[in-house]
Coordinates of C-alpha atoms and ligand atoms in Angstrom, one line a residue:
X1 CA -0.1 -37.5 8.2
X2 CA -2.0 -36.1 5.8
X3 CA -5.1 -33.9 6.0
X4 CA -7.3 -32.7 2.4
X5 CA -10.1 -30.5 2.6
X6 CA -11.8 -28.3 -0.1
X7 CA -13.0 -24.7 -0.5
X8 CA -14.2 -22.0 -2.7
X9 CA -11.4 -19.8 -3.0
X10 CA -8.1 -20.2 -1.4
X11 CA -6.5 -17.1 -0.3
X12 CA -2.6 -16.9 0.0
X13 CA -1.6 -14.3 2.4
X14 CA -3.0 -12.7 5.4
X15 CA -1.8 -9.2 4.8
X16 CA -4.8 -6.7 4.3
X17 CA -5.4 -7.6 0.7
X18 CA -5.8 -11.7 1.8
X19 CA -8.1 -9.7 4.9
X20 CA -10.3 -8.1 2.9
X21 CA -10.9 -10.5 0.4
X22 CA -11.7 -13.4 2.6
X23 CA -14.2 -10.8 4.7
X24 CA -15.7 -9.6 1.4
X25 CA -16.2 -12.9 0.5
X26 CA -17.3 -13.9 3.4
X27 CA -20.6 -11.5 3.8
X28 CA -21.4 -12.8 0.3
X29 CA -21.1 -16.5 1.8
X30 CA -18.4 -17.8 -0.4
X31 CA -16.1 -20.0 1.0
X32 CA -12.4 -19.2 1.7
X33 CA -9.5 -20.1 3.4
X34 CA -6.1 -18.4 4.3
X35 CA -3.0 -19.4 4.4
X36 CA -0.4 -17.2 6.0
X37 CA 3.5 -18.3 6.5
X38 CA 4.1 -15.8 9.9
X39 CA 2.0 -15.4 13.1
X40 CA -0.5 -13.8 13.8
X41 CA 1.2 -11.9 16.0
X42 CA 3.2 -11.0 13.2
X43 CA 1.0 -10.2 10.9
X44 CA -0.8 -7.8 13.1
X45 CA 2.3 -5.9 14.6
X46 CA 3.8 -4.8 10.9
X47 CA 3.9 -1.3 11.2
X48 CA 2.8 0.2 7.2
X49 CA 1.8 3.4 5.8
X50 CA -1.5 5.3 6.8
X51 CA -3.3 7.0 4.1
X52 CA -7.0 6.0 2.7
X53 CA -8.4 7.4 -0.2
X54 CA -12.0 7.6 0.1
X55 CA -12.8 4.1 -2.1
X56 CA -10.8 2.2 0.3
X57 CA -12.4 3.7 3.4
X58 CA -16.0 2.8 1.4
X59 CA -14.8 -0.7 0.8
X60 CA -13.7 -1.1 4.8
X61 CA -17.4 0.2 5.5
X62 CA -19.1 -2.2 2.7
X63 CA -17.0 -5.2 4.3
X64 CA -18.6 -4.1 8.1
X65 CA -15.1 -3.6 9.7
X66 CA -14.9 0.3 9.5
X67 CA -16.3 1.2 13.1
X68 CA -13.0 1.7 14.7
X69 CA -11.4 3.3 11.6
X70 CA -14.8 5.4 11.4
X71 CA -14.3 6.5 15.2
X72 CA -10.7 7.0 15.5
X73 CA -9.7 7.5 11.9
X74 CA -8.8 11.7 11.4
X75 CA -10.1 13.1 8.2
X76 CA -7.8 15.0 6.1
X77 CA -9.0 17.8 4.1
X78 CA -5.3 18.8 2.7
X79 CA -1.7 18.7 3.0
X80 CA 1.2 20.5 2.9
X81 CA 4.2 20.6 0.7
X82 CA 7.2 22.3 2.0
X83 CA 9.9 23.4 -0.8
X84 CA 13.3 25.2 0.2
X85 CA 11.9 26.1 3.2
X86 CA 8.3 27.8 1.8
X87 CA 4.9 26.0 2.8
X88 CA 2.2 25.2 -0.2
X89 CA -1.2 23.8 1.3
X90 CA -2.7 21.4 -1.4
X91 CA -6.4 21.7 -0.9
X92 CA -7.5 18.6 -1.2
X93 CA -11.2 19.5 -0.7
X94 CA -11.4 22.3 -2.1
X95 CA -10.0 21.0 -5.5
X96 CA -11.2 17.6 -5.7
X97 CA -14.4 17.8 -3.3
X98 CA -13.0 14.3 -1.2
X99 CA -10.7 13.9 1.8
X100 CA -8.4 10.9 3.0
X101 CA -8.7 9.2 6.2
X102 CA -5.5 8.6 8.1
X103 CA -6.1 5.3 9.6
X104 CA -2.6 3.3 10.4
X105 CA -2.3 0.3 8.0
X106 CA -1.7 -1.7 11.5
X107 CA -5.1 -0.9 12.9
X108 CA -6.8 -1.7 9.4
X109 CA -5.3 -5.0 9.9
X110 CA -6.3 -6.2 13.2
X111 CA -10.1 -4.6 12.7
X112 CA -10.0 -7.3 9.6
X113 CA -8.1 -10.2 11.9
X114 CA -10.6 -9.8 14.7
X115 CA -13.9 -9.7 12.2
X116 CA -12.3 -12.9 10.8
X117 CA -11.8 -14.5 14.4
X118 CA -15.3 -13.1 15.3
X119 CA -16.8 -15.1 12.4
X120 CA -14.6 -18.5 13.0
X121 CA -13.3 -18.6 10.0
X122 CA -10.8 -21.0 8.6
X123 CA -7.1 -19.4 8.8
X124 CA -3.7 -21.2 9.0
X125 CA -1.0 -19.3 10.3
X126 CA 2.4 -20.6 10.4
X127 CA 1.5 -22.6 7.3
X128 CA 4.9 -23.9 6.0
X129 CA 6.0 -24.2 2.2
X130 CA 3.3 -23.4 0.5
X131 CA 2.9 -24.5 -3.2
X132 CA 0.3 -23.5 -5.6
X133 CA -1.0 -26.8 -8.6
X134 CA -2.8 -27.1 -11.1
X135 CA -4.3 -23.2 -11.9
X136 CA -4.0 -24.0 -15.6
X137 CA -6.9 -26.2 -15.2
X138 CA -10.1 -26.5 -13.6
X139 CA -9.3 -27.8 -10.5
X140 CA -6.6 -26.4 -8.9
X141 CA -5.6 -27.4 -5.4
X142 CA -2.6 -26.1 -2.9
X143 CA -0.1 -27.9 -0.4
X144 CA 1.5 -26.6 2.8
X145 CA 2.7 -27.7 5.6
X146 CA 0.8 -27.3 9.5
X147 CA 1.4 -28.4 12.9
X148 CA 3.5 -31.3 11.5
X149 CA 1.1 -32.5 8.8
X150 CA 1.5 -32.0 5.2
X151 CA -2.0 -30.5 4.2
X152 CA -3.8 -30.5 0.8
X153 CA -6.9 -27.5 -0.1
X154 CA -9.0 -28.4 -3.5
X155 CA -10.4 -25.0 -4.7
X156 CA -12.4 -23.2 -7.4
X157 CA -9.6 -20.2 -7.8
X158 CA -6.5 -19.3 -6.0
X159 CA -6.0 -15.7 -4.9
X160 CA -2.4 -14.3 -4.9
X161 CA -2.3 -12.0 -2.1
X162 CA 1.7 -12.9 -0.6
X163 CA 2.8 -9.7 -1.2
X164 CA 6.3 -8.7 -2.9
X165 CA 8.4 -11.9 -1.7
X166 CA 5.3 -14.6 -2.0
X167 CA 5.2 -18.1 -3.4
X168 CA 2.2 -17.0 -6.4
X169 CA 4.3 -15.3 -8.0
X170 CA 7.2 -17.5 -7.8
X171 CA 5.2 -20.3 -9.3
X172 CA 4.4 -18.8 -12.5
X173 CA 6.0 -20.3 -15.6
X174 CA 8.7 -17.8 -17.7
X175 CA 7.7 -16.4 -20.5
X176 CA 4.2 -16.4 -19.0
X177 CA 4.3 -12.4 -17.9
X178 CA 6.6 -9.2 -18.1
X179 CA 7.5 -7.7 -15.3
X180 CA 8.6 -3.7 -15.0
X181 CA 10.7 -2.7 -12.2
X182 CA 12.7 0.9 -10.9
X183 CA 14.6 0.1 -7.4
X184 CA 15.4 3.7 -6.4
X185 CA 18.6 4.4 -5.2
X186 CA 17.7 5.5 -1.4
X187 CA 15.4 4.5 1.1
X188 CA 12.8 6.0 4.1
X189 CA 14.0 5.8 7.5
X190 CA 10.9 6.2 9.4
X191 CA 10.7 6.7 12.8
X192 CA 7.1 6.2 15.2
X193 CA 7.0 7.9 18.8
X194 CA 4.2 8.2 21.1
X195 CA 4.5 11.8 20.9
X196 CA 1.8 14.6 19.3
X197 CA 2.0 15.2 15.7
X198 CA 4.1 18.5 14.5
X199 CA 1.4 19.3 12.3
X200 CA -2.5 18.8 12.0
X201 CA -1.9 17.7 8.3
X202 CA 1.0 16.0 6.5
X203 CA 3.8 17.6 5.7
X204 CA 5.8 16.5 2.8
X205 CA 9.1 18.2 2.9
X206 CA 11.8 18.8 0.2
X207 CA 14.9 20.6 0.3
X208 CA 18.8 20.6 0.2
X209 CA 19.3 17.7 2.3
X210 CA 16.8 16.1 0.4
X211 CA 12.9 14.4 1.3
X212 CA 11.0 14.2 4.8
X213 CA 7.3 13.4 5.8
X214 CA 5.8 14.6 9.1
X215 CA 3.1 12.1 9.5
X216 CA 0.6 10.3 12.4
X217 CA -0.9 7.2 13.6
X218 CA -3.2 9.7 15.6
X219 CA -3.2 12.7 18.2
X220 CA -0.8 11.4 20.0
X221 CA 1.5 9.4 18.2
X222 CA 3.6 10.7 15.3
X223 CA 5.2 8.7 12.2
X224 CA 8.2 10.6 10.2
X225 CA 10.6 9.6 7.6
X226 CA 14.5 11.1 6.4
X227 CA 15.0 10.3 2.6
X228 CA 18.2 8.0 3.4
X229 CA 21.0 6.7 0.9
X230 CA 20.0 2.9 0.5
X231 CA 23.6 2.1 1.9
X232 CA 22.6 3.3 5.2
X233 CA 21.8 0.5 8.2
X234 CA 19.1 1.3 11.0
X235 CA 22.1 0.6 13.3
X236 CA 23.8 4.0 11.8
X237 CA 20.8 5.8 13.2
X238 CA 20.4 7.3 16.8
X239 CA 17.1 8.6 17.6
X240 CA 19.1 11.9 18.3
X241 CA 20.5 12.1 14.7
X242 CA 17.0 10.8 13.3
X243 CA 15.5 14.3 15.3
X244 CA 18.3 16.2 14.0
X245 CA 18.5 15.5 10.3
X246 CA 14.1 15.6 10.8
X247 CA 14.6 18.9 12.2
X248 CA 17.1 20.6 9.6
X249 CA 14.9 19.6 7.0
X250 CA 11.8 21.1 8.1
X251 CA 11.0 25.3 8.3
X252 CA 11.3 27.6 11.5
X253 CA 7.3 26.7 12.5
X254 CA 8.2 22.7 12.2
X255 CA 11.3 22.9 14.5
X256 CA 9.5 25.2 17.0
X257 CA 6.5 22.8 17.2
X258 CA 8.1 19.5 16.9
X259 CA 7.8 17.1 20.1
X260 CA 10.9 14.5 20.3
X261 CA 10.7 11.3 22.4
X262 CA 11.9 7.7 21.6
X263 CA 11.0 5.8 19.2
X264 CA 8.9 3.0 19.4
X265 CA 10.2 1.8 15.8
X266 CA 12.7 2.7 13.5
X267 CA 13.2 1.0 10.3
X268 CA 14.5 1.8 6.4
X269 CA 12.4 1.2 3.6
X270 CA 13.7 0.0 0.0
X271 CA 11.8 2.3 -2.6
X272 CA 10.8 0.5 -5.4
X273 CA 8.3 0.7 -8.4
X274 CA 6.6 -3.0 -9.6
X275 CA 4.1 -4.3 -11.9
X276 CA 3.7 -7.7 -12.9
X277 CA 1.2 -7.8 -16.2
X278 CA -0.9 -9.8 -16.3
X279 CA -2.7 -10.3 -13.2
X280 CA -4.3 -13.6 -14.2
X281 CA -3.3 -17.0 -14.7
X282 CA -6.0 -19.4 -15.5
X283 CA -7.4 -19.6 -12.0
X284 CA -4.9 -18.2 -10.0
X285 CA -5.2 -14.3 -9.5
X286 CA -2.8 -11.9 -7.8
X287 CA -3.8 -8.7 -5.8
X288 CA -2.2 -6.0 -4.2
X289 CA 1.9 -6.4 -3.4
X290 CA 2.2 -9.7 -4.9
X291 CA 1.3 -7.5 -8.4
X292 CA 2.7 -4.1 -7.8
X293 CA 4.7 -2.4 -5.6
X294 CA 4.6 1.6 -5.4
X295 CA 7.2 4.1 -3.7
X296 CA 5.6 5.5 -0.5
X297 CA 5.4 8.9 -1.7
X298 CA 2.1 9.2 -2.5
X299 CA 0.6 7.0 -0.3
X300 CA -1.3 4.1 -2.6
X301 CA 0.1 0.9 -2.2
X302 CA -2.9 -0.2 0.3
X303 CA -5.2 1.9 -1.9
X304 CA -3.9 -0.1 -4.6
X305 CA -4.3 -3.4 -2.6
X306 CA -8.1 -2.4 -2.2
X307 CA -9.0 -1.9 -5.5
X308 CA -7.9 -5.0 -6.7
X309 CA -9.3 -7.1 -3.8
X310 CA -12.7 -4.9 -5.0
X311 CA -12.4 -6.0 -8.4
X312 CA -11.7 -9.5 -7.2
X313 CA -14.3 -9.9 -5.0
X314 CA -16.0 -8.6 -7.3
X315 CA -14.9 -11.2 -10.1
X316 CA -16.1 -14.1 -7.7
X317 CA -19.2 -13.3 -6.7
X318 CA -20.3 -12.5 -10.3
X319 CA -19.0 -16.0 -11.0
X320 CA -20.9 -17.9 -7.9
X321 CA -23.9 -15.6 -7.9
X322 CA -24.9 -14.9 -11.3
X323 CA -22.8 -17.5 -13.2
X324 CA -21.1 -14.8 -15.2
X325 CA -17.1 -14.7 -15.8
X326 CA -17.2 -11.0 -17.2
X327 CA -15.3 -9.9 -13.9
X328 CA -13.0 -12.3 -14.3
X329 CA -12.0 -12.2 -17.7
X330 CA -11.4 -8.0 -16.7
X331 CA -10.0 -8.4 -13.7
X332 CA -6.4 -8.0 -14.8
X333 CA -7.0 -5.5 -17.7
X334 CA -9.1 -3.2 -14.7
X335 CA -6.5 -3.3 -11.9
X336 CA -4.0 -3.0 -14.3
X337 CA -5.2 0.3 -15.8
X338 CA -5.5 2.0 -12.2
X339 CA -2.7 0.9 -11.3
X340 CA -0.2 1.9 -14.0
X341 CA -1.9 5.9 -13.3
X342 CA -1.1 5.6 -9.3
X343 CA 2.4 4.0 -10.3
X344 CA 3.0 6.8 -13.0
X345 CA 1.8 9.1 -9.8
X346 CA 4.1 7.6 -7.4
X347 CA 6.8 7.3 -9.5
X348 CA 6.5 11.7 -10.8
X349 CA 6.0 12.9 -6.9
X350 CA 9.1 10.9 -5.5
X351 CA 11.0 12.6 -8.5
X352 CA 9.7 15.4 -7.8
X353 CA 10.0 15.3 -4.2
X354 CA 13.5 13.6 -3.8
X355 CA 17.1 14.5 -4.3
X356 CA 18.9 11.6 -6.9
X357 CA 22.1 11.0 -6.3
X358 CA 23.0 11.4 -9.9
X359 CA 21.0 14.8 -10.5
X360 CA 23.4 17.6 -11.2
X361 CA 22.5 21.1 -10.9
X362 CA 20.5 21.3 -13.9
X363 CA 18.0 18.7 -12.9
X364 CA 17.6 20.3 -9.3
X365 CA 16.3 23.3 -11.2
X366 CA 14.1 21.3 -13.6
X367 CA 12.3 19.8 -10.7
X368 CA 12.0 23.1 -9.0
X369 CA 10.7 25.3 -12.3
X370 CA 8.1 22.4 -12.1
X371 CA 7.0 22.4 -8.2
X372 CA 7.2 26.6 -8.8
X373 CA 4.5 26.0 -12.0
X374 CA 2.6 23.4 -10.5
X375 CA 2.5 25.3 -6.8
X376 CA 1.2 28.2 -9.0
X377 CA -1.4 26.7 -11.4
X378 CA -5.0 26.1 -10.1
X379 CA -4.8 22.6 -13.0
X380 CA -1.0 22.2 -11.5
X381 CA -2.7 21.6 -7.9
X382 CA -5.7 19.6 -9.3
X383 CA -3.4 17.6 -11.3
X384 CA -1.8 16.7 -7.8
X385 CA -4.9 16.5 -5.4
X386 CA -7.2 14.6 -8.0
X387 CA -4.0 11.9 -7.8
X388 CA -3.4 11.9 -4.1
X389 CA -7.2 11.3 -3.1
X390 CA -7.4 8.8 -6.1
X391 CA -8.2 8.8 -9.8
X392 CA -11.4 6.7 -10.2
X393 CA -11.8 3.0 -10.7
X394 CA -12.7 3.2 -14.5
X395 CA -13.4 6.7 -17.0
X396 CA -16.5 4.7 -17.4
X397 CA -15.4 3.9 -20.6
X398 CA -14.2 0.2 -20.0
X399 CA -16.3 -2.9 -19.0
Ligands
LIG1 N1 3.0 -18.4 2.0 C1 2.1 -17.8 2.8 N2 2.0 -16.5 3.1 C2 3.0 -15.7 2.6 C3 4.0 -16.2 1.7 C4 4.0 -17.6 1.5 N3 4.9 -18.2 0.7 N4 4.8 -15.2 1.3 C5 4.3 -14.1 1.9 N5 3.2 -14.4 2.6 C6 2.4 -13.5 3.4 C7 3.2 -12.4 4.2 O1 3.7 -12.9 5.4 C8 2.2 -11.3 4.4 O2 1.4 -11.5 5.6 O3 1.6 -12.7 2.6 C9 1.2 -11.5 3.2 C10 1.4 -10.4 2.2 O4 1.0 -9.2 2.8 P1 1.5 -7.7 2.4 O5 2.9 -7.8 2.1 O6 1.1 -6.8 3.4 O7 0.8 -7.4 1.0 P2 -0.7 -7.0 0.7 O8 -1.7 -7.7 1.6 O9 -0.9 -7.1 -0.7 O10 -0.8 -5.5 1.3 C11 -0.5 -4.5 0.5 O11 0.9 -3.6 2.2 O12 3.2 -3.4 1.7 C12 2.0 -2.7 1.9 O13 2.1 -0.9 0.5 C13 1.6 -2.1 0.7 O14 -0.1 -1.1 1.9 C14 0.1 -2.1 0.9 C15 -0.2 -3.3 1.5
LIG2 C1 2.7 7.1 6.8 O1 2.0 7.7 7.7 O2 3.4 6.1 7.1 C2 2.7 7.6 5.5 C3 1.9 8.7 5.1 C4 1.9 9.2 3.8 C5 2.8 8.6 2.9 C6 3.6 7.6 3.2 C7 3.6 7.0 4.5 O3 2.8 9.1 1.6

């Protein structure tokens, strides 16, 4: 059997760039659709980071899904590094004038699935092999598979948003874009228990035995990661020895204050630094990590996600409502130039922050001559607070 229908935009990938987009679109009535290869179920169980700069939390507001994050989201005026064993609080406030909101990726994305079920709006999960046509032209048009019938959507534009491993991407003719990559040669190991947080604020940890982060979901549940070799298997891992290794890389305070209790997940994390350039193909558009992937380390991949899903949205509505293409024509050149600072970011505080397994002694030092300048410099600590709560959109200088 086969079934043909016809939208506005059809979005590929219900992860919270595919979210947002459809409910951005969606208060500015364009039509979308989404089509998402797992569950729902799925989709709204993956555990992520937690970290919102300010513009992301503005965008969750603007798209009318920010009332939980508003009311149970906690507000971060600083955090702390911890280096050989000596605490550094980076004043995130005090330097930059802006916070973050801690606000579990998780609960972003079932505030966004419940807005979108709220609104009936057209959503296909489970959707089998699907295939992007046609974005060279003007009418492109995908294909999947659902409930046993081959299905057919005609659309105005396609957006991208399937993540690292996603069929957009995939479908792109070589020699079409360049693509930049750094697979770093260890991973996180990140543990969640339903247990109160060591700390009021993040602690990002680095020492000897190499990188940890003391982070939360909330006031009662705590999320930590062990800088791992990317050898090592979950299986390897007791809770016991996850606590252990946490604890003998954190000070005397940490280890006093740190509550233990099973984990509710435990999984390793490939690090990895990604762009893609460009970001557009005709009429097929890619946003968040079907573009660029970041290393966790400084929290932006979803901040990244919502800037481009900004832009986007953006992009169409100048293109529906005022029958301009300007946004589209600088949508790549736009994401791409916030993106390549919060990559350069991501990529100089997990150096900074991590032990390589090829650094000899010399480097060891290099890196801590530069935490030692930077912990002691009022521009060294603005240089890393104006980059952890988010470098601007644009310098204004870019159209
Ligand atoms: N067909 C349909 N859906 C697909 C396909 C496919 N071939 N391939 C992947 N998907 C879906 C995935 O199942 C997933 O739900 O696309 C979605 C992509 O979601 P994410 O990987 O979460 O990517 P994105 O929405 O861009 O979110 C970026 O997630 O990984 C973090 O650090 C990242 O926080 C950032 C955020
Ligand atoms: C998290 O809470 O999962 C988290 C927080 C900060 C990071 C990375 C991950 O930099």
């Amino acid at each position: 059997m086969n079934v043909s229908h016809r939208t506005q935009v059809a979005i590929i990938g219900a992860g919270p760039s595919g979210l947002l987009l459809g409910q951005l679109l969606h208060r500015s009535g364009i039509d979308a659709v989404i089509l998402e290869r797992q569950t729902a179920e799925h989709v709204g169980n993956r555990i992520r980071a937690g970290v919102l700069e300010q513009v992301t939390t503005e965008l969750v507001n603007e798209a009318g899904v920010g009332a939980r994050m508003c009311r149970d989201g906690l507000v971060h005026d600083g955090f702390e590094l911890l280096i050989d064993g000596v605490r550094h609080r980076i004043d995130l406030k005090g330097l930059t004038g802006r916070s973050v909101m801690v606000y579990g990726q998780t609960e972003l994305t079932r505030d966004l699935m419940q807005a979108r079920q709220a609104a009936a709006l057209s959503t296909y999960y489970e959707a089998g092999e699907v295939a992007v046509h046609g974005y060279d032209g003007a009418r492109p048009w995908v294909t999947f598979k659902h409930g046993g019938a081959e299905q057919r959507i005609d659309c105005d534009f396609i957006a991208g948003c399937d993540g690292f491993h996603g069929a957009c991407r995939a479908s792109l003719p070589a020699g079409s874009f360049q693509e930049f990559e750094r697979v770093y040669p260890f991973g996180w190991l990140g543990v969640m228990s339903d247990t109160p947080p060591v700390n009021d604020e993040l602690i990002y940890a680095s020492g000897p035995r190499g990188f940890a982060l003391c982070s939360m979901r909330s006031h009662v549940r705590s999320r930590y990661y062990v800088q791992v070799p990317s050898t090592d298997k979950v299986s390897q891992w007791s809770d016991e020895a996850f606590w252990d290794e946490l604890r003998l890389r954190l000070d005397d305070k940490a280890r006093a204050t740190l509550v233990t209790g099973p984990s509710i997940e435990k999984s390793i994390a490939p690090l990895r630094s990604f762009v893609l350039e460009p970001l557009r193909f005709g009429r097929l558009f890619l946003a968040g990590d079907a573009g660029h992937i970041v290393p966790p380390a400084g929290a932006k991949g979803l901040n990244l996600a919502a800037t481009d899903v900004k832009l986007l949205a953006e992009a169409f509505i100048g293109h529906y409502r005022e029958r301009s293409n300007a946004g589209i024509d600088h949508y790549s050149a736009r994401c791409l130039r916030r993106i390549w600072r919060a990559e350069r970011f991501s990529w100089w505080f997990t150096r900074l922050l991590h032990r390589f397994p090829d650094d000899g002694p010399i480097i060891e030092r290099f890196n801590r001559a530069e935490l030692d300048y930077l912990l002691h410099s009022q521009s060294g600590l603005r240089t890393i607070a104006e980059n952890y709560v988010g470098l601007p959109l644009d310098f204004g200088d870019q159209g």
